[in-house]
JSON list of C-alpha atoms in Angstrom, two decimals:
[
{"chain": "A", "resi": 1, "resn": "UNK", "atom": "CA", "xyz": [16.63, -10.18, -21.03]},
{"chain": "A", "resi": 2, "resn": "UNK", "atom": "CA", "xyz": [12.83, -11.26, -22.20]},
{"chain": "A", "resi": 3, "resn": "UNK", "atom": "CA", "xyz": [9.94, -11.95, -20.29]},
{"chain": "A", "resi": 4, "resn": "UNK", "atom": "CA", "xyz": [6.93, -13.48, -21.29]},
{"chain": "A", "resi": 5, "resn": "UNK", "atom": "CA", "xyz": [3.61, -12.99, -20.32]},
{"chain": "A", "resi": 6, "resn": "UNK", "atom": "CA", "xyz": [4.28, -11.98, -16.38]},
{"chain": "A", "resi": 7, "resn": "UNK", "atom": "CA", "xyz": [1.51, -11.49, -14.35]},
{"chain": "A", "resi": 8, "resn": "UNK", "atom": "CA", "xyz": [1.43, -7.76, -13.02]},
{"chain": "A", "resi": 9, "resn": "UNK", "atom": "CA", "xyz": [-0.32, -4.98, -11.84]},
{"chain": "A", "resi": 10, "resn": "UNK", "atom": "CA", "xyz": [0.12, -0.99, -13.01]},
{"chain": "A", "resi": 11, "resn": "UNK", "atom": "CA", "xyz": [1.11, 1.16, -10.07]},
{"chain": "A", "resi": 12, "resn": "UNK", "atom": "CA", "xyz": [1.95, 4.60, -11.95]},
{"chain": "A", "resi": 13, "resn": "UNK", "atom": "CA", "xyz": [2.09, 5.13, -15.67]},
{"chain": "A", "resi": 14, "resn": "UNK", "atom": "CA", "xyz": [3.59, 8.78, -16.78]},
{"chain": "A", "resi": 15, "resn": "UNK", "atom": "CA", "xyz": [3.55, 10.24, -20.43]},
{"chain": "A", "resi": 16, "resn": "UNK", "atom": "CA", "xyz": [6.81, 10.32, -22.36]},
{"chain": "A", "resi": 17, "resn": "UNK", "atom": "CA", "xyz": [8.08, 12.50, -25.00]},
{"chain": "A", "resi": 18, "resn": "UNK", "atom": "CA", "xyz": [5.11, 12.84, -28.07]},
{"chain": "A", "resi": 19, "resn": "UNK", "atom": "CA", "xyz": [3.78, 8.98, -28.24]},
{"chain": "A", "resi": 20, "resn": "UNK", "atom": "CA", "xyz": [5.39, 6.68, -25.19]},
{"chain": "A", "resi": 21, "resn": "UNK", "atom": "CA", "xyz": [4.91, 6.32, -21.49]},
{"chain": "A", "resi": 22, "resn": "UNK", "atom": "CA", "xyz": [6.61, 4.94, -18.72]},
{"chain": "A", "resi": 23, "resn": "UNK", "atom": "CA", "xyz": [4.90, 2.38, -16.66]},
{"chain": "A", "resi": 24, "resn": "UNK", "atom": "CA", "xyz": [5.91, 1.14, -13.15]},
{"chain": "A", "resi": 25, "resn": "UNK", "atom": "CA", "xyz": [4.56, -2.69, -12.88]},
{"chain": "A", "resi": 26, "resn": "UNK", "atom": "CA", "xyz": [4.81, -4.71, -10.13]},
{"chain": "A", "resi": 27, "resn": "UNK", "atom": "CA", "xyz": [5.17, -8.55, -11.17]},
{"chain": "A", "resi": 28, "resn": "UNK", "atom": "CA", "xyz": [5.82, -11.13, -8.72]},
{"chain": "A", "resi": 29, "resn": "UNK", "atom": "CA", "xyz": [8.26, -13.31, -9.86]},
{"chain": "A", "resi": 30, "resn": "UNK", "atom": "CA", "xyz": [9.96, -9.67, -10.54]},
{"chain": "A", "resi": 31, "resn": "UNK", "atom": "CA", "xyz": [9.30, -7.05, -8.05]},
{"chain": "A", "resi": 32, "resn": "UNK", "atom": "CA", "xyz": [8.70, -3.53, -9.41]},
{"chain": "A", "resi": 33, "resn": "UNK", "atom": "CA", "xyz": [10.10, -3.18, -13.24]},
{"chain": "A", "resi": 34, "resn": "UNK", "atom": "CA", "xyz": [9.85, 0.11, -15.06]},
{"chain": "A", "resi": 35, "resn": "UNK", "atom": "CA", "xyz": [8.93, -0.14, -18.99]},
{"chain": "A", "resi": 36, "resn": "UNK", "atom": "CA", "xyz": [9.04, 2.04, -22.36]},
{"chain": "A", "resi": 37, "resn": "UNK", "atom": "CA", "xyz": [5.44, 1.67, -23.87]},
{"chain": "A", "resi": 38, "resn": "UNK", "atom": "CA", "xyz": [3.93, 3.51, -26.85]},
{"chain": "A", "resi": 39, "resn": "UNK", "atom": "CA", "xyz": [0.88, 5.64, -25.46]},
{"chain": "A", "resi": 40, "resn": "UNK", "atom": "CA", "xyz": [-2.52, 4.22, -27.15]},
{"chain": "A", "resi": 41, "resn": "UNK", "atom": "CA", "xyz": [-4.20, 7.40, -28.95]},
{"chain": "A", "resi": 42, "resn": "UNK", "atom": "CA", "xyz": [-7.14, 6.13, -26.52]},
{"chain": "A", "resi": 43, "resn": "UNK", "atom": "CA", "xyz": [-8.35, 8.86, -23.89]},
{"chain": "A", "resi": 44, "resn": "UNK", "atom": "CA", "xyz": [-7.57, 8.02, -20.40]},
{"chain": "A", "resi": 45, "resn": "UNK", "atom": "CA", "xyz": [-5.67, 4.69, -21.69]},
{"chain": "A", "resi": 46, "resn": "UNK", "atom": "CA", "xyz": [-2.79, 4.99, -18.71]},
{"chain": "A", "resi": 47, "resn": "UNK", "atom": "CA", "xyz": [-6.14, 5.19, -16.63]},
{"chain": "A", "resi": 48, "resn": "UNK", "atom": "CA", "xyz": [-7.57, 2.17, -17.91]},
{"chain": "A", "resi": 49, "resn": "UNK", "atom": "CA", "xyz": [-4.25, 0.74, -16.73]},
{"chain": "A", "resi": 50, "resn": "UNK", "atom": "CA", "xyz": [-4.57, 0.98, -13.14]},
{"chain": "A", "resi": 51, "resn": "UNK", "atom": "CA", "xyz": [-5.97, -1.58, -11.00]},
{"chain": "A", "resi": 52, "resn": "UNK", "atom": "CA", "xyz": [-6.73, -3.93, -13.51]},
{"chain": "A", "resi": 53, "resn": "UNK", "atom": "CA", "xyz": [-5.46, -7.68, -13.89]},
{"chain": "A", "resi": 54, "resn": "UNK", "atom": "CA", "xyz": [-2.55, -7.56, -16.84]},
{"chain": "A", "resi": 55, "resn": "UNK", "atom": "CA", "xyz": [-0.56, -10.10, -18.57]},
{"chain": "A", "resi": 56, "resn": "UNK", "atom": "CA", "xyz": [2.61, -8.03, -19.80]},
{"chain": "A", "resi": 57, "resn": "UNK", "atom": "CA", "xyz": [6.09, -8.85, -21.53]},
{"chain": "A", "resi": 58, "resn": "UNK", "atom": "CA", "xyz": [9.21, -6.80, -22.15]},
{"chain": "A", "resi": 59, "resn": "UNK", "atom": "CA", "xyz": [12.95, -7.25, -23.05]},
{"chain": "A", "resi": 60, "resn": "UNK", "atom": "CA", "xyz": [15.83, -5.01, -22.99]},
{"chain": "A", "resi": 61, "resn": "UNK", "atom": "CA", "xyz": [18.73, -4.34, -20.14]},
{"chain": "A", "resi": 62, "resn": "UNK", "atom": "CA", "xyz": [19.36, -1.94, -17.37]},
{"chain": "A", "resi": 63, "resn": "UNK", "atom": "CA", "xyz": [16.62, -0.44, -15.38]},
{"chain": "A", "resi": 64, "resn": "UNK", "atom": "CA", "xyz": [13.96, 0.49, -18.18]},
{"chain": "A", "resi": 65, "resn": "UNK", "atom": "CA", "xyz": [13.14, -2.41, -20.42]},
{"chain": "A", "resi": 66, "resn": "UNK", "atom": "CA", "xyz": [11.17, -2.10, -23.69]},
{"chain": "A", "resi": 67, "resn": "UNK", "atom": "CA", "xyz": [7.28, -3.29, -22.94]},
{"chain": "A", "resi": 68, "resn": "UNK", "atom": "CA", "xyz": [6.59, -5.42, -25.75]},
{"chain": "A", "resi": 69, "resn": "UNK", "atom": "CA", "xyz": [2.91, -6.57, -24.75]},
{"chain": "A", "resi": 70, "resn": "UNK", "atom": "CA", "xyz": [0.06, -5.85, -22.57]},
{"chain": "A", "resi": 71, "resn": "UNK", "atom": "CA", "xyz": [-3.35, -7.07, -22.23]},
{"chain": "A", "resi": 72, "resn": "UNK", "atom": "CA", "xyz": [-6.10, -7.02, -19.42]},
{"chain": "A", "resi": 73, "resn": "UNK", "atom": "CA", "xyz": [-6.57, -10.72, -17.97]},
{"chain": "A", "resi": 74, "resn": "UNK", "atom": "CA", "xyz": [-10.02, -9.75, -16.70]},
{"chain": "A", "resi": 75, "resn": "UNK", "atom": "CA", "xyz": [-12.29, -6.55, -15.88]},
{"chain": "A", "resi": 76, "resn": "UNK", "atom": "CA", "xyz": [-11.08, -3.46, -14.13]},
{"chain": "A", "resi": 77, "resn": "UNK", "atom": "CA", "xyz": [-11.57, -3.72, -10.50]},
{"chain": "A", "resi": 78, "resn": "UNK", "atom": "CA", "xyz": [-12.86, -0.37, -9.40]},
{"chain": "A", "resi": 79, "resn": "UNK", "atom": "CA", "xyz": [-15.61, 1.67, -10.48]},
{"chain": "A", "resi": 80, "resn": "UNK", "atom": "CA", "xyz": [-15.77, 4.69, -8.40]},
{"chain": "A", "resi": 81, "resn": "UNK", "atom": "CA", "xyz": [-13.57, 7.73, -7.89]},
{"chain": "A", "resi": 82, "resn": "UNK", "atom": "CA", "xyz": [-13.32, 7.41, -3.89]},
{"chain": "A", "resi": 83, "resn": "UNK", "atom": "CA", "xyz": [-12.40, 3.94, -4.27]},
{"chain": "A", "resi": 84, "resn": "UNK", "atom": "CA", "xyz": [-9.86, 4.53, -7.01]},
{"chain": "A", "resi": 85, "resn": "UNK", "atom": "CA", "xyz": [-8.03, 7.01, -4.69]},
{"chain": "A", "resi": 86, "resn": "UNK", "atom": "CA", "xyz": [-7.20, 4.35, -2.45]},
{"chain": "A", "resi": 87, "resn": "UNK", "atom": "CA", "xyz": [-6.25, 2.31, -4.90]},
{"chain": "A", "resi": 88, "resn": "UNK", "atom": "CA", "xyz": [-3.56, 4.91, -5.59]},
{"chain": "A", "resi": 89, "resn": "UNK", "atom": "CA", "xyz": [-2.78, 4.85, -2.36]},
{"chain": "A", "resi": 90, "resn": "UNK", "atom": "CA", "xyz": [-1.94, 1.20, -1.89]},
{"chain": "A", "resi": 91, "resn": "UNK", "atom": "CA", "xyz": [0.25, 2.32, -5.30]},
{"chain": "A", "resi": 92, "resn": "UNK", "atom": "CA", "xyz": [2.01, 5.05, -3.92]},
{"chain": "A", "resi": 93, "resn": "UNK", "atom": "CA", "xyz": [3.01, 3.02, -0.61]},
{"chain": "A", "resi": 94, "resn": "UNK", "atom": "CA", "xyz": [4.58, 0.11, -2.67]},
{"chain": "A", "resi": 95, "resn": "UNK", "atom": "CA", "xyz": [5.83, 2.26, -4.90]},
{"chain": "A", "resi": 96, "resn": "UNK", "atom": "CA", "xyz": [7.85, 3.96, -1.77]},
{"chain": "A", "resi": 97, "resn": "UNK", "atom": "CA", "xyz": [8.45, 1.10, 0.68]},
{"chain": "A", "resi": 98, "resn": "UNK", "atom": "CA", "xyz": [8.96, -1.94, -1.60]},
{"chain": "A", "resi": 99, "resn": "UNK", "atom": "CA", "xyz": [12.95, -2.22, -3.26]},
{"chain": "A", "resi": 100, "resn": "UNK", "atom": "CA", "xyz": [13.22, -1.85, -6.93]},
{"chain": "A", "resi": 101, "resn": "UNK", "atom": "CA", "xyz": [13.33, -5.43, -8.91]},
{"chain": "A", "resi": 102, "resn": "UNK", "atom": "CA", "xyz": [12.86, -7.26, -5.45]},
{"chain": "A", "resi": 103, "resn": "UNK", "atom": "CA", "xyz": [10.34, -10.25, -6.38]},
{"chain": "A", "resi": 104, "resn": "UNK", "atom": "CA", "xyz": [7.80, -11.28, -3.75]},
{"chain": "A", "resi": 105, "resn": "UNK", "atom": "CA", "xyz": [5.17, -12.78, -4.83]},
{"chain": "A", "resi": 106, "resn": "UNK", "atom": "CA", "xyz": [3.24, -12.44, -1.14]},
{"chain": "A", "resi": 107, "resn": "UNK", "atom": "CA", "xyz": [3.39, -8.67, -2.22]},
{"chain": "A", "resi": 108, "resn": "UNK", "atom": "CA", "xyz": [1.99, -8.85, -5.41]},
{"chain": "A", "resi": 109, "resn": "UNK", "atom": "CA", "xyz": [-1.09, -11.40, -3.88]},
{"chain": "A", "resi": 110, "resn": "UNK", "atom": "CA", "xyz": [-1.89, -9.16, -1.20]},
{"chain": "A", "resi": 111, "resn": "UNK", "atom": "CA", "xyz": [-2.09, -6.39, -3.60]},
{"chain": "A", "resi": 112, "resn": "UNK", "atom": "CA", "xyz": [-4.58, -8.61, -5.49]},
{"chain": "A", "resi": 113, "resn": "UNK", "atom": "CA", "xyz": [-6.47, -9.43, -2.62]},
{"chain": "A", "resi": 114, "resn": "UNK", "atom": "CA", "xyz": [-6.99, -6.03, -1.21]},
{"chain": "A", "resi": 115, "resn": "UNK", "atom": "CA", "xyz": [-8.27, -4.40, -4.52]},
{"chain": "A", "resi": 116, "resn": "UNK", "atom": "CA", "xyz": [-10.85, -7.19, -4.54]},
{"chain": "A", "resi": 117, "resn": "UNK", "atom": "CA", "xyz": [-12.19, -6.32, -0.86]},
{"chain": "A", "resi": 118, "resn": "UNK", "atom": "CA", "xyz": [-12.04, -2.62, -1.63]},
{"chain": "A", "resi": 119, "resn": "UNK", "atom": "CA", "xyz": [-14.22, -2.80, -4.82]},
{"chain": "A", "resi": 120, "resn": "UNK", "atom": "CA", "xyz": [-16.89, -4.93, -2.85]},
{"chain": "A", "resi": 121, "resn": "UNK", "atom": "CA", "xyz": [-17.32, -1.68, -0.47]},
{"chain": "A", "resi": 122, "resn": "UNK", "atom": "CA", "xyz": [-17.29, -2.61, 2.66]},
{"chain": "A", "resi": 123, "resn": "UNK", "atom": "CA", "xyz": [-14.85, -2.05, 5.84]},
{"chain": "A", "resi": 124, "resn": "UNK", "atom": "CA", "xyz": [-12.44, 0.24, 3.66]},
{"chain": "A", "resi": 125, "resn": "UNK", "atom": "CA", "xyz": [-10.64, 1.42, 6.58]},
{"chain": "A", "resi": 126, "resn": "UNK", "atom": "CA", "xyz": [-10.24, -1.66, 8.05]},
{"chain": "A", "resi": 127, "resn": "UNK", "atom": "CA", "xyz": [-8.83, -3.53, 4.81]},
{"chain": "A", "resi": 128, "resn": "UNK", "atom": "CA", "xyz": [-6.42, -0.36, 4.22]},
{"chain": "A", "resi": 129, "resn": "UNK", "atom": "CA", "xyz": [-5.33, -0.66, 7.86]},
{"chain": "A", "resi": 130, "resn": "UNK", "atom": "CA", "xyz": [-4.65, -4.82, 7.11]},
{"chain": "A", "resi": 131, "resn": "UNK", "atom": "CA", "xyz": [-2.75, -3.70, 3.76]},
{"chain": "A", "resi": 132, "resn": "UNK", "atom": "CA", "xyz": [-1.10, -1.54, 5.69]},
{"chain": "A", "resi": 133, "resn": "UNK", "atom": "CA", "xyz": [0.18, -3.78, 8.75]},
{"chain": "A", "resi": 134, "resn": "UNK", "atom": "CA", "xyz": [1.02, -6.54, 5.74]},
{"chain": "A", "resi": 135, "resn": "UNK", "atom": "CA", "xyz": [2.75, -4.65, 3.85]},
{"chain": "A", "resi": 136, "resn": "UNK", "atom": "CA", "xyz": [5.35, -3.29, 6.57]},
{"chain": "A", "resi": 137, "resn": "UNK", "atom": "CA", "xyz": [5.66, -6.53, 7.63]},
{"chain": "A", "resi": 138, "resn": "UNK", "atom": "CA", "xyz": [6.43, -8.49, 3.93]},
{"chain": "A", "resi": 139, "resn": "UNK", "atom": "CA", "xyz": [9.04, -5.37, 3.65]},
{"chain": "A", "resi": 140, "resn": "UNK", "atom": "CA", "xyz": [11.09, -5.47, 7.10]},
{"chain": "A", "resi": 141, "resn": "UNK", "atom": "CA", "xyz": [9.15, -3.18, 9.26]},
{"chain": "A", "resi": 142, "resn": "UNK", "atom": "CA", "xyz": [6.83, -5.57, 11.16]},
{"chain": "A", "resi": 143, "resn": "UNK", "atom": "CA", "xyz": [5.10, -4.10, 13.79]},
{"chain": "A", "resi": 144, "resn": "UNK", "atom": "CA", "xyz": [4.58, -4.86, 17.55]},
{"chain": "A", "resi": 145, "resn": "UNK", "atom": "CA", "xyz": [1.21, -5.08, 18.70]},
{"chain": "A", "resi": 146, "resn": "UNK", "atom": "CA", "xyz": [1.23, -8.30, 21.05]},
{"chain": "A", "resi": 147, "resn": "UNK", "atom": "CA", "xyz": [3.60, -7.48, 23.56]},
{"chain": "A", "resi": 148, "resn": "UNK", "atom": "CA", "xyz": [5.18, -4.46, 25.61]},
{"chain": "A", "resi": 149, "resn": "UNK", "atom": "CA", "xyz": [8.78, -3.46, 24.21]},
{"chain": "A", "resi": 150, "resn": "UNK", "atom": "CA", "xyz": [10.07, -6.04, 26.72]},
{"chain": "A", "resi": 151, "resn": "UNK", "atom": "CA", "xyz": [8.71, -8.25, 24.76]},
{"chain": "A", "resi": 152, "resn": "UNK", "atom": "CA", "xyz": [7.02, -10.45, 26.99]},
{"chain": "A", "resi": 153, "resn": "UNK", "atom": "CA", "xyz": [4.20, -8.01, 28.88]},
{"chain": "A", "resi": 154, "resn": "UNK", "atom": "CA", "xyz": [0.92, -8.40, 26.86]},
{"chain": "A", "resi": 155, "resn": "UNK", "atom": "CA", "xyz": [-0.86, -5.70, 25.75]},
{"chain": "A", "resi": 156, "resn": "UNK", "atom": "CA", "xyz": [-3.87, -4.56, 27.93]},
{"chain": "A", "resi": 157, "resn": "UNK", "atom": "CA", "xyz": [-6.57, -2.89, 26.37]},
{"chain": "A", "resi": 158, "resn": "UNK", "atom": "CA", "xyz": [-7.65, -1.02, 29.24]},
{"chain": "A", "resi": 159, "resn": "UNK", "atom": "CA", "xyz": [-4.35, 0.49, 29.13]},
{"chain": "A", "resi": 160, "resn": "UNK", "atom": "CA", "xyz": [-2.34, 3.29, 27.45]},
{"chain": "A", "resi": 161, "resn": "UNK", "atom": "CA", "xyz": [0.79, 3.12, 25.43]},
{"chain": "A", "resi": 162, "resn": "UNK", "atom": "CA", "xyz": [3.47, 4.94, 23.64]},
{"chain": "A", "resi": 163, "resn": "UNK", "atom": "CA", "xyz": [4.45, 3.48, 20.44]},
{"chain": "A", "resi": 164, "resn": "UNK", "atom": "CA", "xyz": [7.93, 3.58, 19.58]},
{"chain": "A", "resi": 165, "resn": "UNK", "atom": "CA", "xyz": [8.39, 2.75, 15.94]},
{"chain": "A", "resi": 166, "resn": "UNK", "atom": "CA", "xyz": [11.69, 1.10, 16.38]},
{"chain": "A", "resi": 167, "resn": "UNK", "atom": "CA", "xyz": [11.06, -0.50, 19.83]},
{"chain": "A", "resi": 168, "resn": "UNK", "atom": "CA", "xyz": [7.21, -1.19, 20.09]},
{"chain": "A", "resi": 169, "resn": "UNK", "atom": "CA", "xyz": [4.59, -0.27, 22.65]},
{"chain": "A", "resi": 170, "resn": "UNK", "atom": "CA", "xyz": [5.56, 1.07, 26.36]},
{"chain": "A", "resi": 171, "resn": "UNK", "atom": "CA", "xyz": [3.10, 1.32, 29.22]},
{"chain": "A", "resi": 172, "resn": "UNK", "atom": "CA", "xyz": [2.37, 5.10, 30.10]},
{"chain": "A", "resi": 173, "resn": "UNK", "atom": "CA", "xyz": [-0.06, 5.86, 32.64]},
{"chain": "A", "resi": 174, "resn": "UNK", "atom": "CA", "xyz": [-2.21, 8.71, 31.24]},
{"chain": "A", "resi": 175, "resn": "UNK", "atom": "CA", "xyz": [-3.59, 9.48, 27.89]},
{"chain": "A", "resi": 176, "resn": "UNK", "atom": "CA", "xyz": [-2.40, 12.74, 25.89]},
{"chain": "A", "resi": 177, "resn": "UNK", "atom": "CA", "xyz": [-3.22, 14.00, 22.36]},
{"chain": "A", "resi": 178, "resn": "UNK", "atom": "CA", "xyz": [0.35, 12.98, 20.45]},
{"chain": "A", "resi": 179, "resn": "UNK", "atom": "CA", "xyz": [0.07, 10.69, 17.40]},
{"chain": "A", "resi": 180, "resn": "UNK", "atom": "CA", "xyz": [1.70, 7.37, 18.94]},
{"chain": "A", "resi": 181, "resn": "UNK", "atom": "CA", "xyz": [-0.06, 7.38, 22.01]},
{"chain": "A", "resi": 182, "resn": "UNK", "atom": "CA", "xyz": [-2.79, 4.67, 21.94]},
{"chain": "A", "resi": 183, "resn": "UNK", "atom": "CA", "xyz": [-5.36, 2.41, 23.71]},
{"chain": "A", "resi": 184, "resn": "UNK", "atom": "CA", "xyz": [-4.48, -1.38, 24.16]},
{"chain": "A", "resi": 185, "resn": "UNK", "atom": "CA", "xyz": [-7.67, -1.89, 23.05]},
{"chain": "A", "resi": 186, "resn": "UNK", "atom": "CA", "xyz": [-6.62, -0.49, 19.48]},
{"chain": "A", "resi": 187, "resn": "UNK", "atom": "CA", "xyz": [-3.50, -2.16, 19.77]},
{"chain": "A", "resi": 188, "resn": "UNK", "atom": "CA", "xyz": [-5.46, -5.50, 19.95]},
{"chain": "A", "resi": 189, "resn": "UNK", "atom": "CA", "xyz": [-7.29, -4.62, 17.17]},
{"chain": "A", "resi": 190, "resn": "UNK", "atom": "CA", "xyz": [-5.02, -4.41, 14.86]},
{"chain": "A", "resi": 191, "resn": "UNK", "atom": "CA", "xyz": [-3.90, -7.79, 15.09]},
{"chain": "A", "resi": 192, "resn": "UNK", "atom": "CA", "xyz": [-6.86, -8.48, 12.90]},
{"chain": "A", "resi": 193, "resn": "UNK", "atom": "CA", "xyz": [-7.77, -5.47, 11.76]},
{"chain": "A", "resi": 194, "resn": "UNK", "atom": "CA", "xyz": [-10.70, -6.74, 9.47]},
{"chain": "A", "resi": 195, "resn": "UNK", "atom": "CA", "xyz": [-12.11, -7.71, 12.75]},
{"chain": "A", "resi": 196, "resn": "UNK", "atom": "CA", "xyz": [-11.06, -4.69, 14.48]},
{"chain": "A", "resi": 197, "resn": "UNK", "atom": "CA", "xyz": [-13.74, -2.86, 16.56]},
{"chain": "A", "resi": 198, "resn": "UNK", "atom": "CA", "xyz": [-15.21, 0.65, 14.84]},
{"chain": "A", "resi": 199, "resn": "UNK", "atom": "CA", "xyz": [-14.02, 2.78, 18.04]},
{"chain": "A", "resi": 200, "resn": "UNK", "atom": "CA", "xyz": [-10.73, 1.78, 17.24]},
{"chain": "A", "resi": 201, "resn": "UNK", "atom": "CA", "xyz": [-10.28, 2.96, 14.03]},
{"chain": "A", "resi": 202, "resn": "UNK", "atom": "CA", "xyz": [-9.79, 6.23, 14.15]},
{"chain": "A", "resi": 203, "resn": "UNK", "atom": "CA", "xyz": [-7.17, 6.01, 16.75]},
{"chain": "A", "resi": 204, "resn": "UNK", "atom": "CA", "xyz": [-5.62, 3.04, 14.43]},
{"chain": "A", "resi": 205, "resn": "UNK", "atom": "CA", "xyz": [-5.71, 5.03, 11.49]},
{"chain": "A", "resi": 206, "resn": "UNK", "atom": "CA", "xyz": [-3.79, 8.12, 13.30]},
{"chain": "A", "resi": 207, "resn": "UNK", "atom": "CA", "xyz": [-1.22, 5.42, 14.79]},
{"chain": "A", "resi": 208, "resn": "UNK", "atom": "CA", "xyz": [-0.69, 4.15, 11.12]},
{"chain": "A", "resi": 209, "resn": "UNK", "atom": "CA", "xyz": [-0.60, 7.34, 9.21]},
{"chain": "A", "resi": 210, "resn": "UNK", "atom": "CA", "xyz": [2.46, 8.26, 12.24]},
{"chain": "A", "resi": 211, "resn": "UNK", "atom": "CA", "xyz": [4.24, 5.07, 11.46]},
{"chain": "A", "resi": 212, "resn": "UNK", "atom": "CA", "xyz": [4.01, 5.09, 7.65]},
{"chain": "A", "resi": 213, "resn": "UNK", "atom": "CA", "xyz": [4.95, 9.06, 7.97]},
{"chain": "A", "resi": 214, "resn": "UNK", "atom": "CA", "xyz": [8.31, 8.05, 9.51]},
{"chain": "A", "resi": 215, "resn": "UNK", "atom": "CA", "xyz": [9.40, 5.16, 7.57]},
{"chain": "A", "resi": 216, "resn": "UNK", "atom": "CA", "xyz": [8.48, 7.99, 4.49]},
{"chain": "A", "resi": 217, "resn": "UNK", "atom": "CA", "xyz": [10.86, 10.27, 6.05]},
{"chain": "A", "resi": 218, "resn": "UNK", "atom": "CA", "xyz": [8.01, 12.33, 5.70]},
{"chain": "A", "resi": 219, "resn": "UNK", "atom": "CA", "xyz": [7.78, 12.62, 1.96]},
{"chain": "A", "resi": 220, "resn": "UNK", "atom": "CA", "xyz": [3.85, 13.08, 1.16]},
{"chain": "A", "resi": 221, "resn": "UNK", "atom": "CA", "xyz": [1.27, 10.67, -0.16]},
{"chain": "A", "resi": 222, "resn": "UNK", "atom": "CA", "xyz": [-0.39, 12.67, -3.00]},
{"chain": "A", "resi": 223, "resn": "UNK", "atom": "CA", "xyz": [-3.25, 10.52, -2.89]},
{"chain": "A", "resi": 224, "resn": "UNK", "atom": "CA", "xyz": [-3.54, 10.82, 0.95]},
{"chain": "A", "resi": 225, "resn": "UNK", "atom": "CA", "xyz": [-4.38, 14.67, -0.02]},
{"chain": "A", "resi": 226, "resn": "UNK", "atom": "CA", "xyz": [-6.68, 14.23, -2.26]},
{"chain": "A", "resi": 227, "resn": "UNK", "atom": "CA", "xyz": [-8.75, 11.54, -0.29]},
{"chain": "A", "resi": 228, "resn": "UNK", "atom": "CA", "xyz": [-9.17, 13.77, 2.67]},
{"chain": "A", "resi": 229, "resn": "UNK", "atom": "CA", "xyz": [-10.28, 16.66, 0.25]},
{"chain": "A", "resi": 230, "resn": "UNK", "atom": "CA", "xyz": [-12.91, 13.99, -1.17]},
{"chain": "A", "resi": 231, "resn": "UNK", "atom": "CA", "xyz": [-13.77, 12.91, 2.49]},
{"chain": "A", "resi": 232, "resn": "UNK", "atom": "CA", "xyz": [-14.02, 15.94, 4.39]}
]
């Protein structure tokens, strides 16, 4: 097989042997494709890799082809360390939740569009929480956040609920301190969760971390660790 000049984005890029690396690229027309490169005697070139527009082609069979071009399409997108962290994030979470050679190109434009936001600096949480919620859904784990596990009580935001991940939201009548227990209100917000009130975001961020954590099996997010080192 060769491919020509595919749009894609780096998501990991490890050394190999003396002078090549293996680079994880996620295309949309080809979902997630792992490629032989020669290293660049560059400093930092896997580096300059990362969240920057590429036009790429390889060739070769089986389940490591032979990259055969790269080249930047337009500027890197981020410019600070924080922000590159959650770049690595968004990485880490396709890298784990989306299937190997699946194409979707609704994956690889929200990708896109959420590095954009991110670099601009405002309302991180809330566009990680969207990327989040969007992501899930484009990969078969949409989440309820409309209606009670009957599915047809709406949410109330005075009220408190217990979030099942594989049933959705039930009614409990008092509050307590465990992950999936949450405020309608929160609930509500994360509909739209670039809209999403600021006293809802720490609860939505605990709610999400809980959900991602058990569709993980609870394998760690490196780059979870090292953004609440940076952060705390």
């Amino acid at each position: 097989m060769r491919v020509q000049l595919q749009q894609a984005y780096c998501m990991h890029a490890r050394r190999y042997r003396e002078s090549s690396r293996i680079v994880e690229m996620l295309t949309p027309e080809h979902g997630l494709v792992s490629c032989l490169g020669h290293s660049s005697k560059k400093k930092n070139s896997s580096v300059d890799l990362l969240f920057t527009p590429l036009l790429i082609s390889w060739s070769g069979r089986g389940e490591l082809f032979t990259l055969t071009h790269v080249e930047s399409i337009s500027a890197k997108q981020f410019t600070t360390s924080e922000v590159s962290i959650m770049g690595m994030y968004l990485n880490e979470l396709i890298l784990k939740l989306v299937p190997k050679s699946s194409p979707s190109k609704e994956i690889f434009d929200l990708y896109g569009n959420v590095i954009r936001l991110l670099e601009k600096g405002d309302n991180q949480e809330k566009i990680l929480r969207l990327f989040e919620i969007e992501l899930l859904e484009l990969v078969g784990h949409g989440l309820s956040l409309d209606k009670e596990v009957d599915h047809e009580t709406p949410i109330h935001e005075d009220s408190f609920y217990r979030y099942d991940v594989g049933l959705g939201p039930a009614r409990i009548q008092h509050e307590n301190t465990a992950w999936n227990v949450i405020k309608g209100a929160t609930l509500i917000g994360l509909q739209s969760p670039l809209s999403m009130d600021a006293s809802c975001l720490s609860e939505a961020k605990r709610l999400m971390r809980g959900i991602i954590n058990w569709h993980l099996d609870s394998r760690p997010l490196h780059s979870r660790e090292i953004l609440q080192f940076m952060q705390a």
